[in-house]
Amino acid sequence: EIVLTQSPATLSLSPGERATLSCRASQSVSSYLAWYQHKPGQAPRLLIYDASNRATGIPARFSGSGSGTDFTLTISSLEPEDFAIYYCQQRSYWPPATFGQGTRLEIK
Amino acid sequence: EVQLVESGGVVVQPGGSLRLSCAASGFTFDDYTMHWVRQAQGKGLEWVSLINRDGGSTYYADSVRGRFTISRDNSKDSLYLQMNSLRTEDTALYYCAKDMWGYGGNSFDYWGQGTLVAVSS
């Protein structure tokens, strides 16, 4: 089973700042990595698929990069609605399609 | 607009059974693989099971294999999860999720709001 490790566990930033979230896989997942945003009481939302492709309706301030074992989600300028938990997820080796443990992005 | 609405979550005793349902709308249901994903309180997301478009192929997480059964009724645009021999560690919010690709590429582009299963004596 592929293990995804996200860092940091918590990121404290202010609106307008740049956020950089990391996800490292225990072995190469090629580019088969997605990012999701999850707010309490809401359905998770797909942001990025296959490492760098924005999902439908996702603002351009969200971008993804990386391949192999190291991936990054960048939010170029934080909006108030961006504070949430972010999960990475691999689909290279399944079942299971594994998730990282999440990064909590909180307002500083 | 794609909508996924889960139902069936309740409080059940250890060893009990439960069936979750997910009603889908806004897309051609039988064109897509579907999934169940769960989240225990304070924990991350855990993929549980998937079923392909015609229901002929199913996969399970090790933690539920042999106890849970996924199924679908394409005539009713509905997904199900039969949960038997429930354990306290199955307590979680269960999400129905649509696969982004029809064949089962395992990215999830739409999710429901979830239904809560609590296993407790």
PDB file of C-alpha atoms in Angstrom, chain B residues 4-7 19-24 27 29 32-37 49-52 58 69-74 76-82 95-98:
ATOM      1  CA  LEU B   4     -25.188  12.599  -4.531  1.00  0.00           C
ATOM      2  CA  VAL B   5     -27.404  12.113  -1.495  1.00  0.00           C
ATOM      3  CA  GLU B   6     -26.525   9.458   1.052  1.00  0.00           C
ATOM      4  CA  SER B   7     -28.939   7.950   3.551  1.00  0.00           C
ATOM      5  CA  ARG B  19     -27.424  -0.707   4.435  1.00  0.00           C
ATOM      6  CA  LEU B  20     -26.400   2.695   3.151  1.00  0.00           C
ATOM      7  CA  SER B  21     -27.883   4.199   0.005  1.00  0.00           C
ATOM      8  CA  CYS B  22     -26.747   6.939  -2.327  1.00  0.00           C
ATOM      9  CA  ALA B  23     -29.151   8.562  -4.788  1.00  0.00           C
ATOM     10  CA  ALA B  24     -27.427  10.082  -7.792  1.00  0.00           C
ATOM     11  CA  PHE B  27     -25.209  12.736 -14.716  1.00  0.00           C
ATOM     12  CA  PHE B  29     -25.120   7.139 -13.586  1.00  0.00           C
ATOM     13  CA  TYR B  32     -19.337   5.897 -14.120  1.00  0.00           C
ATOM     14  CA  THR B  33     -17.611   3.806 -11.516  1.00  0.00           C
ATOM     15  CA  MET B  34     -18.758   4.751  -8.016  1.00  0.00           C
ATOM     16  CA  HIS B  35     -17.059   4.660  -4.614  1.00  0.00           C
ATOM     17  CA  TRP B  36     -17.639   4.776  -0.887  1.00  0.00           C
ATOM     18  CA  VAL B  37     -15.148   6.740   1.216  1.00  0.00           C
ATOM     19  CA  SER B  49     -15.002   0.288  -1.853  1.00  0.00           C
ATOM     20  CA  LEU B  50     -15.664   0.745  -5.552  1.00  0.00           C
ATOM     21  CA  ILE B  51     -18.008  -0.744  -8.112  1.00  0.00           C
ATOM     22  CA  ASN B  52     -17.618  -0.490 -11.857  1.00  0.00           C
ATOM     23  CA  THR B  58     -16.016  -4.626  -7.058  1.00  0.00           C
ATOM     24  CA  THR B  69     -20.802  -5.448   0.007  1.00  0.00           C
ATOM     25  CA  ILE B  70     -21.110  -2.672  -2.545  1.00  0.00           C
ATOM     26  CA  SER B  71     -23.837  -2.799  -5.181  1.00  0.00           C
ATOM     27  CA  ARG B  72     -25.710  -0.536  -7.552  1.00  0.00           C
ATOM     28  CA  ASP B  73     -29.044  -0.361  -9.323  1.00  0.00           C
ATOM     29  CA  ASN B  74     -28.579   1.532 -12.556  1.00  0.00           C
ATOM     30  CA  LYS B  76     -32.703   3.611 -10.029  1.00  0.00           C
ATOM     31  CA  ASP B  77     -29.459   5.645 -10.276  1.00  0.00           C
ATOM     32  CA  SER B  78     -28.552   4.329  -6.847  1.00  0.00           C
ATOM     33  CA  LEU B  79     -25.484   3.016  -5.048  1.00  0.00           C
ATOM     34  CA  TYR B  80     -25.560   0.859  -1.929  1.00  0.00           C
ATOM     35  CA  LEU B  81     -23.264  -0.390   0.802  1.00  0.00           C
ATOM     36  CA  GLN B  82     -24.380  -3.403   2.815  1.00  0.00           C
ATOM     37  CA  TYR B  95     -19.426   9.474   1.634  1.00  0.00           C
ATOM     38  CA  CYS B  96     -20.620   8.365  -1.755  1.00  0.00           C
ATOM     39  CA  ALA B  97     -18.250   9.607  -4.468  1.00  0.00           C
ATOM     40  CA  LYS B  98     -18.354   9.629  -8.246  1.00  0.00           C
TER      41      LYS B  98
END
